[in-house]
Short mmCIF file of C-alpha atoms and ligand atoms in Angstrom, two decimals:
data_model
loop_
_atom_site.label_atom_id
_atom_site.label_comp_id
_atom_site.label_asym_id
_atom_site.label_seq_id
_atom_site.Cartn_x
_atom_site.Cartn_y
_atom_site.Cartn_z
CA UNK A 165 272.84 -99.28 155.28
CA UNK A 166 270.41 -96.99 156.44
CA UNK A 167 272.68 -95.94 159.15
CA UNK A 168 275.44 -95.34 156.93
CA UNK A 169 273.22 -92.82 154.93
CA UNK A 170 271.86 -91.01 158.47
CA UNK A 171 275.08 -90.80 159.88
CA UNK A 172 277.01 -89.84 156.25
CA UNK A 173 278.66 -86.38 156.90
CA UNK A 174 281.72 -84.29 155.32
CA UNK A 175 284.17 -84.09 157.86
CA UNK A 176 286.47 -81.97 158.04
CA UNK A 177 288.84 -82.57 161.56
CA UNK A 178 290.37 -85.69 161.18
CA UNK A 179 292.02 -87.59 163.95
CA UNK A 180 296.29 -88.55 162.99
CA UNK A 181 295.45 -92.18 163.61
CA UNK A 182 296.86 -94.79 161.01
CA UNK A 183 294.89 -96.88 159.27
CA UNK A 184 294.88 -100.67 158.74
CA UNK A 185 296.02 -101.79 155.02
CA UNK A 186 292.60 -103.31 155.30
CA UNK A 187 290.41 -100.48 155.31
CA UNK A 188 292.29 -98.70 152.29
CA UNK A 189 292.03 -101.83 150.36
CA UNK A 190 288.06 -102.03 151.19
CA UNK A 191 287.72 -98.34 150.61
CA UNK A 192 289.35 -99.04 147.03
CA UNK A 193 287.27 -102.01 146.22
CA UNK A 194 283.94 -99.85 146.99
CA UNK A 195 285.21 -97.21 144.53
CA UNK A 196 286.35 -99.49 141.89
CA UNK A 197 286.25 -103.05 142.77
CA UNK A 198 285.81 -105.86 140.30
CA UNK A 199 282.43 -107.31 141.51
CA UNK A 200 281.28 -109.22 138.64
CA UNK A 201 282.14 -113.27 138.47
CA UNK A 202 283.24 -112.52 134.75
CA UNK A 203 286.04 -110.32 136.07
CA UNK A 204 285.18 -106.39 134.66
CA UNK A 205 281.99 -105.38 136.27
CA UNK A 206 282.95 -103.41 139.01
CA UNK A 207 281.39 -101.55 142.38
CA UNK A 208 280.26 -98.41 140.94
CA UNK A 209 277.92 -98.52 137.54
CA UNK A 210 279.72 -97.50 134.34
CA UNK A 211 277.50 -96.41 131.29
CA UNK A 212 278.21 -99.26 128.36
CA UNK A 213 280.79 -100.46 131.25
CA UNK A 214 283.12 -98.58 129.63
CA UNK A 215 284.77 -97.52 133.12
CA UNK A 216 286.70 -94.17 132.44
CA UNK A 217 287.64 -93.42 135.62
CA UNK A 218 290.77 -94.29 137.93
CA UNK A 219 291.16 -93.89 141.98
CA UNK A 220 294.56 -92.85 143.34
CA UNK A 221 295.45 -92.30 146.49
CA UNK A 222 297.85 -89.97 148.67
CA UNK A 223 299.17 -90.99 151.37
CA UNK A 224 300.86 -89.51 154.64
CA UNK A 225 303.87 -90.62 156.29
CA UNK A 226 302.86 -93.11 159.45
CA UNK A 227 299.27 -93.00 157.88
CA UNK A 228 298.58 -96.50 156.40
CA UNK A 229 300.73 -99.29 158.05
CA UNK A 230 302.65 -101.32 155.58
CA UNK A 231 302.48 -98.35 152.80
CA UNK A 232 304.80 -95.81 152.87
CA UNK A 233 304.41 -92.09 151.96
CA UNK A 234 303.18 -91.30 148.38
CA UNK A 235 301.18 -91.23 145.69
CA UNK A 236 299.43 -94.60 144.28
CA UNK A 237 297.07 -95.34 141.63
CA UNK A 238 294.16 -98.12 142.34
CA UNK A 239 294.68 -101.23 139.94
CA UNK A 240 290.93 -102.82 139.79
CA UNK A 241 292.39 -105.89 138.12
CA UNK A 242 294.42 -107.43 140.62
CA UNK A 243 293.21 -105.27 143.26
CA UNK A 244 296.58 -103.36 143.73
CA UNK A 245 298.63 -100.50 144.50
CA UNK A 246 300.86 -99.09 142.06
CA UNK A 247 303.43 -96.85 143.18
CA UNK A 248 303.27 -93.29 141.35
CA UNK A 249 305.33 -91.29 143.62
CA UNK A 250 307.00 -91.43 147.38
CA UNK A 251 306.76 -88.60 149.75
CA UNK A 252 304.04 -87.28 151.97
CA UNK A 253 302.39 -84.22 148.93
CA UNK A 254 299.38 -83.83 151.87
CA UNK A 255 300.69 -80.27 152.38
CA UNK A 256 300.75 -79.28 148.97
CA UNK A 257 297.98 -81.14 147.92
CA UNK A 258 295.75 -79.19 150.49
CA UNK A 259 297.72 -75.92 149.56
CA UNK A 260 296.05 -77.19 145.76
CA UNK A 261 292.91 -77.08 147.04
CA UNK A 262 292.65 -73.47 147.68
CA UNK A 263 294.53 -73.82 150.91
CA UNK A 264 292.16 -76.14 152.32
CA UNK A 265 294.70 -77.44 155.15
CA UNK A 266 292.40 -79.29 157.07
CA UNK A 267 292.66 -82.02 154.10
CA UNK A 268 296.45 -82.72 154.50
CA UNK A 269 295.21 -84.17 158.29
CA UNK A 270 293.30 -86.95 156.86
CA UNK A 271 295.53 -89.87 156.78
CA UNK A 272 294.52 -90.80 152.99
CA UNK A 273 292.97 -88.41 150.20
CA UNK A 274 291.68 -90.16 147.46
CA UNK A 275 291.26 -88.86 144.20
CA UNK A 276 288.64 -89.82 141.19
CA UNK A 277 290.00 -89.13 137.73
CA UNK A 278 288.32 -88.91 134.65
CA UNK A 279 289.90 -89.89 131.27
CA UNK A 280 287.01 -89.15 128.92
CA UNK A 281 288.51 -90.53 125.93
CA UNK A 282 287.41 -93.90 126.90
CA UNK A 283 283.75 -93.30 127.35
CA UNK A 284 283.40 -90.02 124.46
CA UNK A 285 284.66 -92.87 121.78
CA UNK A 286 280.90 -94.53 121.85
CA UNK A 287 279.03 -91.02 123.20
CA UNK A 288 280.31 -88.75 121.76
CA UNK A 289 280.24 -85.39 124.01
CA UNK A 290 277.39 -86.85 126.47
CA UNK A 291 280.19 -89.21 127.38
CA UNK A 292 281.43 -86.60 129.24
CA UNK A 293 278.54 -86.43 130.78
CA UNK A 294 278.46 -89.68 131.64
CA UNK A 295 281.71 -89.81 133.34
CA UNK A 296 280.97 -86.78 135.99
CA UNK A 297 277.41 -88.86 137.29
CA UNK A 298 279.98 -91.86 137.61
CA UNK A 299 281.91 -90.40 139.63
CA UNK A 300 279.11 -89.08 141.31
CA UNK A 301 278.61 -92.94 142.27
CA UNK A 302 282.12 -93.71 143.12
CA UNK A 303 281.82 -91.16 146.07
CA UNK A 304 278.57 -91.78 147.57
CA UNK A 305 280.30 -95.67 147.83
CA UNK A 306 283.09 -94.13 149.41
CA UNK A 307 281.29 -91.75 151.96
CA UNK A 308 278.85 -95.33 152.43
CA UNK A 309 281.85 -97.68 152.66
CA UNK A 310 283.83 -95.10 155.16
CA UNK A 311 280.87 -95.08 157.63
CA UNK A 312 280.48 -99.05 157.80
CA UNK A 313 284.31 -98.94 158.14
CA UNK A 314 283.84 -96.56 161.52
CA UNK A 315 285.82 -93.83 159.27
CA UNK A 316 284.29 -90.41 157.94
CA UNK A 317 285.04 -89.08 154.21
CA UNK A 318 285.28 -85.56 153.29
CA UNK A 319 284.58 -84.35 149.44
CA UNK A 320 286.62 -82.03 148.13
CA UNK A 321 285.46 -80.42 144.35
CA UNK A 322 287.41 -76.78 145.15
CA UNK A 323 291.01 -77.54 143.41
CA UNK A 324 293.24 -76.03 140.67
CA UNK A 325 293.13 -79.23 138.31
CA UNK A 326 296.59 -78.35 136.87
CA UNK A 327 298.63 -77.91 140.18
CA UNK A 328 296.92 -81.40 141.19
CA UNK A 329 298.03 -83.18 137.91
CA UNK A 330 301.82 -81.85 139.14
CA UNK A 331 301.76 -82.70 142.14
CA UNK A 332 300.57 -85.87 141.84
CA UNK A 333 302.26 -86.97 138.66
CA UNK A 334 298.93 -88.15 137.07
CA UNK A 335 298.94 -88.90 133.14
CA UNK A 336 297.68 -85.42 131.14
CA UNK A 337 294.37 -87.32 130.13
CA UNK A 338 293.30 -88.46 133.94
CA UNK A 339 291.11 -85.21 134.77
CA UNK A 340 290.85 -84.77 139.02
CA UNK A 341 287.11 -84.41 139.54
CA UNK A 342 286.64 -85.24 143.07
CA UNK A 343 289.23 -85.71 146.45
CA UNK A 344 288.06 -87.47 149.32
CA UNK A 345 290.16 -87.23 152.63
CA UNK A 346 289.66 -90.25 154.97
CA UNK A 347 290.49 -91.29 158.24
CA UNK A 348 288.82 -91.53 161.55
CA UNK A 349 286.92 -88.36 163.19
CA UNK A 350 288.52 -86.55 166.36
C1 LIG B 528 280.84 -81.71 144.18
C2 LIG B 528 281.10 -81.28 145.60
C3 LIG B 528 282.18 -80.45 145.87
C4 LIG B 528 282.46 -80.08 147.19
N1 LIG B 528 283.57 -79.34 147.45
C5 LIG B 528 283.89 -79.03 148.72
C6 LIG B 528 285.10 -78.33 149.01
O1 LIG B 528 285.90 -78.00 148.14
N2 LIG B 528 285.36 -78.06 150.32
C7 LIG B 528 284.53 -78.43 151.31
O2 LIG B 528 284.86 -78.15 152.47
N3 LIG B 528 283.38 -79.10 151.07
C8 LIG B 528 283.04 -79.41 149.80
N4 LIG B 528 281.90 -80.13 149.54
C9 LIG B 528 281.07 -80.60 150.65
C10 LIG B 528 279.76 -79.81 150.81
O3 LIG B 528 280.05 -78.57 151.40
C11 LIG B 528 278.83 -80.65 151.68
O4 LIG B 528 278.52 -81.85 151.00
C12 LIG B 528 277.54 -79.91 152.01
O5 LIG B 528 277.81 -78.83 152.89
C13 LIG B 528 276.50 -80.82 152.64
O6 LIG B 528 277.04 -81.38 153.85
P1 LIG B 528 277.17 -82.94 154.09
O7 LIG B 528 278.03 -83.53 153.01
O8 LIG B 528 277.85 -83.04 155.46
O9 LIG B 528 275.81 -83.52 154.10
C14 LIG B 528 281.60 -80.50 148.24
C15 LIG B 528 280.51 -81.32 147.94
C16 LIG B 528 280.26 -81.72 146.65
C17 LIG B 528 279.11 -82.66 146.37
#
């Protein structure tokens, strides 16, 4: 653990080597994993566990075996993929991000959505609140869970939250907070 924190970095060079389905399915679980025995708890802490966020990922052609090019959203229950949209978007994703090209190298970006609806219902306005130190939580696991994996995470904040939503065909209330590319270091 303590190695994973020395060693954390953002990287931003990524090596084009694929991934195993195995190390996007653990990198999912440490965002949003069920952990608890009674089946909703999950990895990352969730004021009133009233988890209102959602992972999806984008992925590259020839990037993850077994998963073709797209766009899927992380289903905690189940621990699944679901399909949202086919084609590799890395280009214009990155183009998104303010032209940050270096992202669309990483085999996988993953994305941390907000819908604050779910959380503002009991909090009110500190809900929203709420939601951005989740998330906060979600991608130190990631950046943690990357470096045990032998991978390196990037963080990504600099985006135009409307092009995103386009791109990547997410539902109006899922607000993009945070995009982490992954993949192995050159
Ligand atoms: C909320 C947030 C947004 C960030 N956005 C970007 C970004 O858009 N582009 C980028 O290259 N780095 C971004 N970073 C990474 C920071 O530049 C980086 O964390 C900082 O330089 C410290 O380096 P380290 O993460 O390697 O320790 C972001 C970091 C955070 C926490």
């Amino acid at each position: 653990m303590e190695r994973a924190i020395k060693q954390r970095r953002t990287i931003r060079v990524y090596d084009p080597q694929v991934l195993h389905l195995d190390q996007l399915s653990q990198l999912l679980w440490s965002a949003q994993g069920i952990t608890g025995r009674n089946g909703f708890k999950r990895a990352a802490p969730s004021a009133g566990a009233l988890y209102p966020m959602d992972v999806y990922t984008v992925v590259g052609q020839d990037s993850v075996e077994q998963i073709e090019a797209g766009v899927y959203h992380y289903e905690s229950k189940g621990h699944m993929l679901s399909q949202v949209t086919k084609q590799d978007l890395r280009d214009r994703f990155a183009r998104a991000a303010l032209l940050q090209m270096w992202m669309a190298k990483a085999p996988v970006n993953l994305v941390i959505t907000a819908e604050y609806s779910r959380v503002t219902g009991k909090y009110g306005k500190r809900g929203v609140r709420y939601a951005l130190i989740e998330a906060g939580h979600i991608g130190q696991n990631l950046f943690l869970q990357a470096e045990a994996l032998g991978l390196k995470a990037g963080i990504v904040g600099a985006f135009h939250d409307k092009e995103l939503v386009e791109i990547m065909k997410l539902p109006r209330s899922h607000e993009p907070l945070l995009v982490m590319p992954i993949g192995y270091a050159v």
